[in-house]
PDB file of C-alpha atoms in Angstrom:
ATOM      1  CA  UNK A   1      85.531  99.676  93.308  1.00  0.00           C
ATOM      2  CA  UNK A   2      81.887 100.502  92.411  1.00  0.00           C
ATOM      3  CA  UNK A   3      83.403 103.225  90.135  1.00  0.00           C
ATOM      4  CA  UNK A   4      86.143 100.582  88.398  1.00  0.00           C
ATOM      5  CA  UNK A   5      85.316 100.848  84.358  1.00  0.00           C
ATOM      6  CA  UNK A   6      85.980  96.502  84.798  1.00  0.00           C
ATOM      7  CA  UNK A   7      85.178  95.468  88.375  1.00  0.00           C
ATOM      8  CA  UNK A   8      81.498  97.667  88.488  1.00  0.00           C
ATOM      9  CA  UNK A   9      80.769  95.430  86.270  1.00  0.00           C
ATOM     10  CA  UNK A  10      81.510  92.213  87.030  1.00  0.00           C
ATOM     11  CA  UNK A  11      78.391  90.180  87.786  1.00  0.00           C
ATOM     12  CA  UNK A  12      80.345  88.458  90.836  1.00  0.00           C
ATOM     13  CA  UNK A  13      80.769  92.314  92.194  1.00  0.00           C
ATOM     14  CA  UNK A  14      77.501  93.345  91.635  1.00  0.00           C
ATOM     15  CA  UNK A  15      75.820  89.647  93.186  1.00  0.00           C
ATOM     16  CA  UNK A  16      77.930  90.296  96.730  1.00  0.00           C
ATOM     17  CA  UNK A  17      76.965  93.760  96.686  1.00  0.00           C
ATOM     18  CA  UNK A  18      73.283  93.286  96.161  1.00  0.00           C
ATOM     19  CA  UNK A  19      72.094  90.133  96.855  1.00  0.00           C
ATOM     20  CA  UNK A  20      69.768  89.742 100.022  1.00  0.00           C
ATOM     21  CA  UNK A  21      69.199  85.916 100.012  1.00  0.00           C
ATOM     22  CA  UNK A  22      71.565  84.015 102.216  1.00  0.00           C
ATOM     23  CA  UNK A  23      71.278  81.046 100.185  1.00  0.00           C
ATOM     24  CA  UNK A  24      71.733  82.554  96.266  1.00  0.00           C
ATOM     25  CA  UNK A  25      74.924  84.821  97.757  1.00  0.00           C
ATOM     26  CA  UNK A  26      76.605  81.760  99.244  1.00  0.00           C
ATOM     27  CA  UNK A  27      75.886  80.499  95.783  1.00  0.00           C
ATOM     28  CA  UNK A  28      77.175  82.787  94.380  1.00  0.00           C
ATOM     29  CA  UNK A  29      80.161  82.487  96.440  1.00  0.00           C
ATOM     30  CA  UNK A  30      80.987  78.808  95.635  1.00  0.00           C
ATOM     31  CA  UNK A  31      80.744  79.619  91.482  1.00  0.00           C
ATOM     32  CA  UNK A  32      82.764  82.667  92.371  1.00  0.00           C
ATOM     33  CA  UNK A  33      85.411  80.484  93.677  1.00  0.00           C
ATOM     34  CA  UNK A  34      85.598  78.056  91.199  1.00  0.00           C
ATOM     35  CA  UNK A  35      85.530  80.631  88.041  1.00  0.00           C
ATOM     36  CA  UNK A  36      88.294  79.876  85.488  1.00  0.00           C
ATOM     37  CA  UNK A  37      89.132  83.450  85.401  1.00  0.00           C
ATOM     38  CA  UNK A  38      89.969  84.336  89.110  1.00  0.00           C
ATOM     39  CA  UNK A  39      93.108  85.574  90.217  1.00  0.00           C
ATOM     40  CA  UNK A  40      96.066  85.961  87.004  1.00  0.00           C
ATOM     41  CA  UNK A  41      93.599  83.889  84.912  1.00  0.00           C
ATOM     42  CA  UNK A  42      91.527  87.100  84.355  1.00  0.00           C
ATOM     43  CA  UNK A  43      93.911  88.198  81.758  1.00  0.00           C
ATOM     44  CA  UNK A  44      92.855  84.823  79.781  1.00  0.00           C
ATOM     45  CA  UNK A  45      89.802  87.799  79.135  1.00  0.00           C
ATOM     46  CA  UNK A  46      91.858  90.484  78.040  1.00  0.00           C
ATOM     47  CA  UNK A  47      92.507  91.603  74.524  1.00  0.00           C
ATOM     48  CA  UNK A  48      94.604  93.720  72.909  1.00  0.00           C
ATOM     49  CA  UNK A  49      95.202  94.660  69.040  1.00  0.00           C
ATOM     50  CA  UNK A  50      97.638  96.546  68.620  1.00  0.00           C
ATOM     51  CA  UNK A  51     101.509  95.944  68.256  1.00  0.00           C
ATOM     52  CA  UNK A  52     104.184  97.146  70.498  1.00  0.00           C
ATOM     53  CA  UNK A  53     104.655 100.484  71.601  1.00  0.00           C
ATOM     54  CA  UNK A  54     106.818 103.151  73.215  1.00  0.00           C
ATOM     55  CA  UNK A  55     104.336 103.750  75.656  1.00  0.00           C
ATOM     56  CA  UNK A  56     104.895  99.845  76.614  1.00  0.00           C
ATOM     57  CA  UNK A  57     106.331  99.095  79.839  1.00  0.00           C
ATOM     58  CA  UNK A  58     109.964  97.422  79.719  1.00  0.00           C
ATOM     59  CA  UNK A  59     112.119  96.719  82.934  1.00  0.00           C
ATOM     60  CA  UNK A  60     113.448 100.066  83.001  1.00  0.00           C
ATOM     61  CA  UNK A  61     109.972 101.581  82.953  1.00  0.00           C
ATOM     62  CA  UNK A  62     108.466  99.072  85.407  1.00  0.00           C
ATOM     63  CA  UNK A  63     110.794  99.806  87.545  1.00  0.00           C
ATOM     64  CA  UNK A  64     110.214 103.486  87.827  1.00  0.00           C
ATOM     65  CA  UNK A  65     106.569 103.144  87.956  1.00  0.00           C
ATOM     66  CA  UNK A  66     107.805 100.542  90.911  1.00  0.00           C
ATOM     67  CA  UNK A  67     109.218 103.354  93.004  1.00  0.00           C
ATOM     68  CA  UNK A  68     107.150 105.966  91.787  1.00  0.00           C
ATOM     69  CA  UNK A  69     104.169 103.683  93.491  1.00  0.00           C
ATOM     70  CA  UNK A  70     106.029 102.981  96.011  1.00  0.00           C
ATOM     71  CA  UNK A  71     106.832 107.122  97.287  1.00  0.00           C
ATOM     72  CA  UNK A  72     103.552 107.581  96.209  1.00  0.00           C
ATOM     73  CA  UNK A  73     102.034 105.767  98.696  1.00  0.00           C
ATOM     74  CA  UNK A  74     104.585 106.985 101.396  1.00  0.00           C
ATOM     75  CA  UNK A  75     103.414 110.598 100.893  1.00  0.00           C
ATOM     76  CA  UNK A  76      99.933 109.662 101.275  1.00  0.00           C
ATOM     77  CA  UNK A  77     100.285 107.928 104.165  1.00  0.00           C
ATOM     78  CA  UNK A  78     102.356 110.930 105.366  1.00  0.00           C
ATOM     79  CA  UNK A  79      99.836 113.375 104.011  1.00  0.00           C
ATOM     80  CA  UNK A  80      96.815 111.380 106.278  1.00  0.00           C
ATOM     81  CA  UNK A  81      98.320 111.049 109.287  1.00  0.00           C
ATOM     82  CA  UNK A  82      99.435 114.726 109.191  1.00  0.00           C
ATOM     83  CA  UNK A  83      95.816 115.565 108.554  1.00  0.00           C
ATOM     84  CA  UNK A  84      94.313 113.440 111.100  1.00  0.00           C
ATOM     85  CA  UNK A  85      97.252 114.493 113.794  1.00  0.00           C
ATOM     86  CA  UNK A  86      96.311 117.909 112.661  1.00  0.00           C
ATOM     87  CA  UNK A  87      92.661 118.010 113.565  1.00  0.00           C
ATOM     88  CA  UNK A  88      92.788 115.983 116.363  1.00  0.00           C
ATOM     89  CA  UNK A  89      95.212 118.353 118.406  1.00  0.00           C
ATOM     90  CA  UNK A  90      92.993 121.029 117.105  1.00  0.00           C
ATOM     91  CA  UNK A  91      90.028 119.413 118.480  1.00  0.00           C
ATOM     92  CA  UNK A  92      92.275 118.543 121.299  1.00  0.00           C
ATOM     93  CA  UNK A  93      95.292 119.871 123.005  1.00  0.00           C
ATOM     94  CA  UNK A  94      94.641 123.543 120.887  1.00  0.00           C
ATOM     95  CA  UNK A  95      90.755 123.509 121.873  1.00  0.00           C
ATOM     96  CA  UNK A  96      91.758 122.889 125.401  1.00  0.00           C
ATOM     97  CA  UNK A  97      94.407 126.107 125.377  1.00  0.00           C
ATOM     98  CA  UNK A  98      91.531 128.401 124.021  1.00  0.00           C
ATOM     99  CA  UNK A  99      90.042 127.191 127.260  1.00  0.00           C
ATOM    100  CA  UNK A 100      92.128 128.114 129.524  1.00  0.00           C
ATOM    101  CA  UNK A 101      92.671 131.631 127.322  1.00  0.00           C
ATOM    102  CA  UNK A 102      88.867 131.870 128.056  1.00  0.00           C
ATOM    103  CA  UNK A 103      89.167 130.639 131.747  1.00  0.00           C
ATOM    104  CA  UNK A 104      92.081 133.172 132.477  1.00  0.00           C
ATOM    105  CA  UNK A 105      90.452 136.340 130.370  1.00  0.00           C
ATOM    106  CA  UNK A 106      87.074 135.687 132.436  1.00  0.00           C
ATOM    107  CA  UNK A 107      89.414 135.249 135.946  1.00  0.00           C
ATOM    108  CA  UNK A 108      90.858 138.500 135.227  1.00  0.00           C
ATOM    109  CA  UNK A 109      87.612 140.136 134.282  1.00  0.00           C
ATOM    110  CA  UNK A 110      85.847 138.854 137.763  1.00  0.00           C
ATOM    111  CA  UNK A 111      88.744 139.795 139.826  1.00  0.00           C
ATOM    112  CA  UNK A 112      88.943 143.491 138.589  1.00  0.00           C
ATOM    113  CA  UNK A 113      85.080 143.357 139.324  1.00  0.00           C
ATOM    114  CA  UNK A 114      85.812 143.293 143.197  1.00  0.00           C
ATOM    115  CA  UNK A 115      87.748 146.192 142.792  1.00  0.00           C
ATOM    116  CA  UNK A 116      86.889 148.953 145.783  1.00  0.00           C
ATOM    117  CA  UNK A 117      88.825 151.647 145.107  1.00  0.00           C
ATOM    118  CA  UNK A 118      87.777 152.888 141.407  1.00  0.00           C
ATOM    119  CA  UNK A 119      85.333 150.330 140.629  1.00  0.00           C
ATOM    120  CA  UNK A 120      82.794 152.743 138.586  1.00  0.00           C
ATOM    121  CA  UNK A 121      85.725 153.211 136.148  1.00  0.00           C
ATOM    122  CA  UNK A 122      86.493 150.055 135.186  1.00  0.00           C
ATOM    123  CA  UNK A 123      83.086 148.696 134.037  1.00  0.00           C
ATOM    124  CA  UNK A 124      84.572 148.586 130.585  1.00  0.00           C
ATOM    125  CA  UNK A 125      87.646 147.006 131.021  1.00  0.00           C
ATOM    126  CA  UNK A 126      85.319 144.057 132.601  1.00  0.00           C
ATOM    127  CA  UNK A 127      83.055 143.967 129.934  1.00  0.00           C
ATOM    128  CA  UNK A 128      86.112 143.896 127.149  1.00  0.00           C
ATOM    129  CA  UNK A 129      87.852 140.951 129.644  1.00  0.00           C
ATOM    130  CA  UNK A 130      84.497 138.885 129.924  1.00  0.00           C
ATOM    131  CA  UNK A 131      84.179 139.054 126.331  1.00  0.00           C
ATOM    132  CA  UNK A 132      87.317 138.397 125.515  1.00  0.00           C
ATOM    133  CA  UNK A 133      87.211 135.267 127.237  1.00  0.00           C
ATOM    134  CA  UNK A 134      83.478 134.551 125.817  1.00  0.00           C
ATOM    135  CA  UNK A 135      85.212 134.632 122.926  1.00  0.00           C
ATOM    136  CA  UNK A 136      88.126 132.430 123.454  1.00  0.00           C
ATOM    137  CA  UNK A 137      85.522 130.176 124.608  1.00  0.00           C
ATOM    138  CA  UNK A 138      83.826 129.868 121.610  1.00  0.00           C
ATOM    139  CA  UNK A 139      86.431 129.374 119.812  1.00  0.00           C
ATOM    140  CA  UNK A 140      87.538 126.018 121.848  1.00  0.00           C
ATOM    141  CA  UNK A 141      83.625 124.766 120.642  1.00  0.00           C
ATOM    142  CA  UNK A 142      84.744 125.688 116.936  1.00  0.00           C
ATOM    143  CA  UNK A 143      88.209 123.651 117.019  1.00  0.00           C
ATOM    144  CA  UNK A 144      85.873 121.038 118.648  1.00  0.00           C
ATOM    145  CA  UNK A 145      83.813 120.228 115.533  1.00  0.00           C
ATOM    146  CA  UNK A 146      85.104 118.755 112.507  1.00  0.00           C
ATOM    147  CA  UNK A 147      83.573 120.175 109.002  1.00  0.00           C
ATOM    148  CA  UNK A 148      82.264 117.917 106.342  1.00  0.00           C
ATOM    149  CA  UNK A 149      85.163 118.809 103.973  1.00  0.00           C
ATOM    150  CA  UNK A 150      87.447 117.721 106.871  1.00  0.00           C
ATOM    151  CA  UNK A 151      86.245 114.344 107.468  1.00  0.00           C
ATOM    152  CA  UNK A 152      85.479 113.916 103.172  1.00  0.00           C
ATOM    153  CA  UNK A 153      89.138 114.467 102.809  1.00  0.00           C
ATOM    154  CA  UNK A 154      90.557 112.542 105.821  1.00  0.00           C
ATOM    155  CA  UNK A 155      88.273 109.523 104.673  1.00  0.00           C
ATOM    156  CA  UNK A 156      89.685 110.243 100.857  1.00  0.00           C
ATOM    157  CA  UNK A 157      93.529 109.889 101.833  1.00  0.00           C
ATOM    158  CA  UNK A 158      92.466 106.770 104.269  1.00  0.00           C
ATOM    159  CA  UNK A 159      90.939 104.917 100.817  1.00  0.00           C
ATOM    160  CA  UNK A 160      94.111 105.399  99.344  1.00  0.00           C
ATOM    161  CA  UNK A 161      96.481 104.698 101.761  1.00  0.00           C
ATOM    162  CA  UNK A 162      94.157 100.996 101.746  1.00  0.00           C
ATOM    163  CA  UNK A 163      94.464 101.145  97.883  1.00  0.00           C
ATOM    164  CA  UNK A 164      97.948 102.412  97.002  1.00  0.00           C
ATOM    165  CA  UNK A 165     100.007  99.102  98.671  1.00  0.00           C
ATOM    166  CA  UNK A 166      98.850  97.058  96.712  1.00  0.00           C
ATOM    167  CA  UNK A 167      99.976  98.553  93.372  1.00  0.00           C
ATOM    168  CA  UNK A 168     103.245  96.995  94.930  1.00  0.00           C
ATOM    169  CA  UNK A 169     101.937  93.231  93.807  1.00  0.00           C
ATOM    170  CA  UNK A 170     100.474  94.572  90.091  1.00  0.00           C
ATOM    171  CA  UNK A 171     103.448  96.537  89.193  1.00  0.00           C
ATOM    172  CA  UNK A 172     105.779  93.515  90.482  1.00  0.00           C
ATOM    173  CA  UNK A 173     103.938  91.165  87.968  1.00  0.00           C
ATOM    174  CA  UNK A 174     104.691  93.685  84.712  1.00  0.00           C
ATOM    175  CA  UNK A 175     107.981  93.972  85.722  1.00  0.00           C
ATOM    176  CA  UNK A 176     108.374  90.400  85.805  1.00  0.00           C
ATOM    177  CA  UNK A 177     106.221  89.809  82.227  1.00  0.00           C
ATOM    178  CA  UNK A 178     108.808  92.368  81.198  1.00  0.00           C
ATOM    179  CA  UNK A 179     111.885  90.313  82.472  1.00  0.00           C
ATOM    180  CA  UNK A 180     110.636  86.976  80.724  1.00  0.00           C
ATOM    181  CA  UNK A 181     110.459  88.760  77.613  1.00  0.00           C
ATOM    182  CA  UNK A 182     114.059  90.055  77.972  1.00  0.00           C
ATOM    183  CA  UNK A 183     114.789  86.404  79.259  1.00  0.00           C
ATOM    184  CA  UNK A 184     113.341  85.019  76.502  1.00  0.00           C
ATOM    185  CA  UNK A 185     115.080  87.383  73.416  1.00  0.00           C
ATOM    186  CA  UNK A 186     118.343  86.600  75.290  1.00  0.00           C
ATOM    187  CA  UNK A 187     117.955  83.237  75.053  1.00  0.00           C
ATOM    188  CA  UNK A 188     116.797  83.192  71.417  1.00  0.00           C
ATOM    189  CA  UNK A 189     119.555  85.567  70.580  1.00  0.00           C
ATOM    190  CA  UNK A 190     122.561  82.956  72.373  1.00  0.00           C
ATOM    191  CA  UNK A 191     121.070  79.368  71.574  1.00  0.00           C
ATOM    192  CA  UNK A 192     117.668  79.692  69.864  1.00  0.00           C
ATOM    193  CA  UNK A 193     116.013  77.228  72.402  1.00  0.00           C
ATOM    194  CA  UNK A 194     112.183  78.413  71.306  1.00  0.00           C
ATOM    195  CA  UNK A 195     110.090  78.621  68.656  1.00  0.00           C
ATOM    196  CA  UNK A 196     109.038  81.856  67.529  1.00  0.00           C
ATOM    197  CA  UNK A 197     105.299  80.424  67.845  1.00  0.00           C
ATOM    198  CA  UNK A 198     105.532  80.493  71.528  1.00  0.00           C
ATOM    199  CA  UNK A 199     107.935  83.426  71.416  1.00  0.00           C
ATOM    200  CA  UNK A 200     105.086  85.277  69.965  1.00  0.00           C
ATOM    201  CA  UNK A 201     103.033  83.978  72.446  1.00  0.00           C
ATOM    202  CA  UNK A 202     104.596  84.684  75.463  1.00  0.00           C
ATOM    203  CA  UNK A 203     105.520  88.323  73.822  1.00  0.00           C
ATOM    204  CA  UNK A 204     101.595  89.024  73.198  1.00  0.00           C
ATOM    205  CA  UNK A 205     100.572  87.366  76.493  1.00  0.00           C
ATOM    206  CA  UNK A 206     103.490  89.427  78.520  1.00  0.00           C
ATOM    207  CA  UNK A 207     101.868  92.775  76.497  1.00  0.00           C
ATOM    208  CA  UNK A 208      98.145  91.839  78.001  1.00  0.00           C
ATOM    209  CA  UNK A 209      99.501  92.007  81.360  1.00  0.00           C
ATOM    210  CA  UNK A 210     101.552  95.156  81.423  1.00  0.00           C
ATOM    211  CA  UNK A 211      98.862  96.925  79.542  1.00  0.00           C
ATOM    212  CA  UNK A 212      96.235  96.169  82.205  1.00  0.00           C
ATOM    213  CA  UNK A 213      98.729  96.840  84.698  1.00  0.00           C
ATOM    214  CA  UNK A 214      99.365 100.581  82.616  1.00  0.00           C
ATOM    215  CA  UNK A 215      95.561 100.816  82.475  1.00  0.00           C
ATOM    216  CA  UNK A 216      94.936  99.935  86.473  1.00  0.00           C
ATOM    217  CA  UNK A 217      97.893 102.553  87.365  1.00  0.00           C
ATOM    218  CA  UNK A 218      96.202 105.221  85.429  1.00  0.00           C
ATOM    219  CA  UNK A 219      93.019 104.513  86.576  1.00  0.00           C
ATOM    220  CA  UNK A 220      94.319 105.307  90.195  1.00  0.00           C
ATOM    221  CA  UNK A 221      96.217 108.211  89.171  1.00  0.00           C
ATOM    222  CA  UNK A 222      93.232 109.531  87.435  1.00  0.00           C
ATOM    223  CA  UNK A 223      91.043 108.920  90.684  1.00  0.00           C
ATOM    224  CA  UNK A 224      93.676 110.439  92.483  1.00  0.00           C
ATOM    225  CA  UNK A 225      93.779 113.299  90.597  1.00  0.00           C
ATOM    226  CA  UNK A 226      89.897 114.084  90.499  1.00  0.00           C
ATOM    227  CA  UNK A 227      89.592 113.187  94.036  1.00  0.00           C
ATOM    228  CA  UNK A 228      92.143 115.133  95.753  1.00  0.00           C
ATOM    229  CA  UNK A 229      92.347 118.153  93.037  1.00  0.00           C
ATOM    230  CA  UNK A 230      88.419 118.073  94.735  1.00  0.00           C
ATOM    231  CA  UNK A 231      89.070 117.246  98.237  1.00  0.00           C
ATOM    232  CA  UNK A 232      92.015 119.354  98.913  1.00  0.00           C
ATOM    233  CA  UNK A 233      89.939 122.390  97.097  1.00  0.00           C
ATOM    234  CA  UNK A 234      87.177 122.286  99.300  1.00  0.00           C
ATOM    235  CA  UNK A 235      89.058 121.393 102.555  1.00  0.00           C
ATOM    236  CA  UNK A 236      91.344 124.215 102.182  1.00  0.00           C
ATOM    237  CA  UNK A 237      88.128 126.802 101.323  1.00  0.00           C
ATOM    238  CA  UNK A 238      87.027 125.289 104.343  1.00  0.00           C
ATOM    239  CA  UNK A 239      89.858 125.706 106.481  1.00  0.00           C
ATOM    240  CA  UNK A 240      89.649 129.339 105.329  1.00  0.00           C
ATOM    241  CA  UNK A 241      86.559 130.289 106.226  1.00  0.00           C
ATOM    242  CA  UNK A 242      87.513 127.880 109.845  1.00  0.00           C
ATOM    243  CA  UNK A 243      90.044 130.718 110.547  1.00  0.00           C
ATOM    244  CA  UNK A 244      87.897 133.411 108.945  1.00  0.00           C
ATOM    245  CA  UNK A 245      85.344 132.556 111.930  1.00  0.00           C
ATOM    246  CA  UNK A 246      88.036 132.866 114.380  1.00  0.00           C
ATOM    247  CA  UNK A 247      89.737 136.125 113.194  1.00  0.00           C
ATOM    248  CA  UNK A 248      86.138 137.630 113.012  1.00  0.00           C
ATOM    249  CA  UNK A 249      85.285 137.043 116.362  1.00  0.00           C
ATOM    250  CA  UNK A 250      88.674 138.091 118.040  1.00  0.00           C
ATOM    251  CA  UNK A 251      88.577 141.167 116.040  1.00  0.00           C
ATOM    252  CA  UNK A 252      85.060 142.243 117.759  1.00  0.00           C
ATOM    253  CA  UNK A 253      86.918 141.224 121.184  1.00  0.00           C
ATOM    254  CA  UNK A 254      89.792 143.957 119.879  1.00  0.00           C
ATOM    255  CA  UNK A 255      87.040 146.338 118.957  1.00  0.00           C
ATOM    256  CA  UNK A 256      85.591 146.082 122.376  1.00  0.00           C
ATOM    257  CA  UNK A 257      88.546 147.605 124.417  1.00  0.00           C
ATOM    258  CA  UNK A 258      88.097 150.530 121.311  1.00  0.00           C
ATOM    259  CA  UNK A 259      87.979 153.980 123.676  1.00  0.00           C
ATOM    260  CA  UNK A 260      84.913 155.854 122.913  1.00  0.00           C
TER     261      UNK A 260
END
């Protein structure tokens, strides 16, 4: 909200945000109640000069945007709960397998240790075991932490999956200035039952509100597509460098059973 070109605005935003005084916010609460403009009123503040357009919504096109919304939000709640299900079985159930990789790779190392028969020989076969499982180990601490770009993104898709329901209730209310209009010609067409005063009326006030619906959708797509084209960018270089680590370290556990 604080970066909404309208809402960061609004003095009533700003006083709840900011104020410190008990008193002067519940104040502030009680005018914010009672303001004309709350609620659908707020497009009694909204202006628009220009005529009709193709971009305009009509029924058809609300109701694309309806299920367009509607998958929209799906994926995204798909897309964070496969993220968050992700890391925390790596921080988890995978961490815990590492450990047991380590426990049984430092097992094996100690038990070829008591080894009487050839025991001077095999010195570095339980070096390469021990660190073998030293480094299993360590990797079970990496897949413990989560990175910054792990937790930026997780709390990114969360935001949305908060935000993107209730683009459900905005796009409802253009499809349904959309379907008075349509009423409205129909009924002008068959019996001429109202003057084109308040035909022009309800046509320009019916335009407001599908317009600021248009504007609020783009808005969100345009957040969405900063944010995530952002978020996904880093949490993947991230996630590269994660298994970068991990590749790094087993290698030097290959290298060390290398024969000289």
């Amino acid at each position: 909200m604080c970066k909404h070109p309208v809402v960061s605005h609004s003095s009533v935003f700003i006083h709840f945000l900011t104020c410190t005084d008990f008193k002067k916010w519940k104040l502030g609460k009680r005018e914010a109640e009672t303001d004309k403009l709350q609620g659908v009123r707020f497009y009694f503040a909204v202006e628009s000069r220009c005529g009709q357009t193709p971009h305009d919504y009509t029924v058809e096109k609300a109701e694309t945007a309806e299920r367009f919304l509607a998958d929209l939000d799906r994926s995204t709640k798909f897309l964070c709960e496969t993220v968050v299900e992700y890391h925390r079985k790596l921080s988890i159930s995978i961490r815990k397998e590492f450990s047991k990789l380590s426990m049984a790779f430092l097992n094996m190392s100690k038990a070829i240790e008591s080894d009487v028969h050839t025991k001077q020989l095999n010195t570095k076969l339980c070096a390469s075991l021990a660190a073998t499982g030293n480094t299993f180990r360590n990797v079970s601490c990496i897949h413990a932490i989560q990175s910054e770009a792990t937790i930026n993104l997780q709390e990114c898709l969360k935001e949305f999956t908060r935000l993107l329901p209730n683009t459900s209730t905005i796009i409802s209310l253009a499809k349904a200035a959309c379907l008075t209009v349509d009423e409205l010609n129909r009924c002008n067409t068959d019996e001429q039952k109202v003057c084109q005063s308040d035909v022009n009326r309800i046509q320009s006030g019916a335009l407001l509100i599908t317009r600021s619906v248009q504007s609020e959708c783009n808005l969100i797509m345009s957040q969405i597509r900063d944010e995530w084209m952002n978020k996904i960018k880093d949490y993947l270089y991230d996630q590269a460098r994660f298994y970068h680590q991990i590749a790094e370290q087993i290698e030097r556990a290959a290298q060390s059973f290398e024969i000289d």
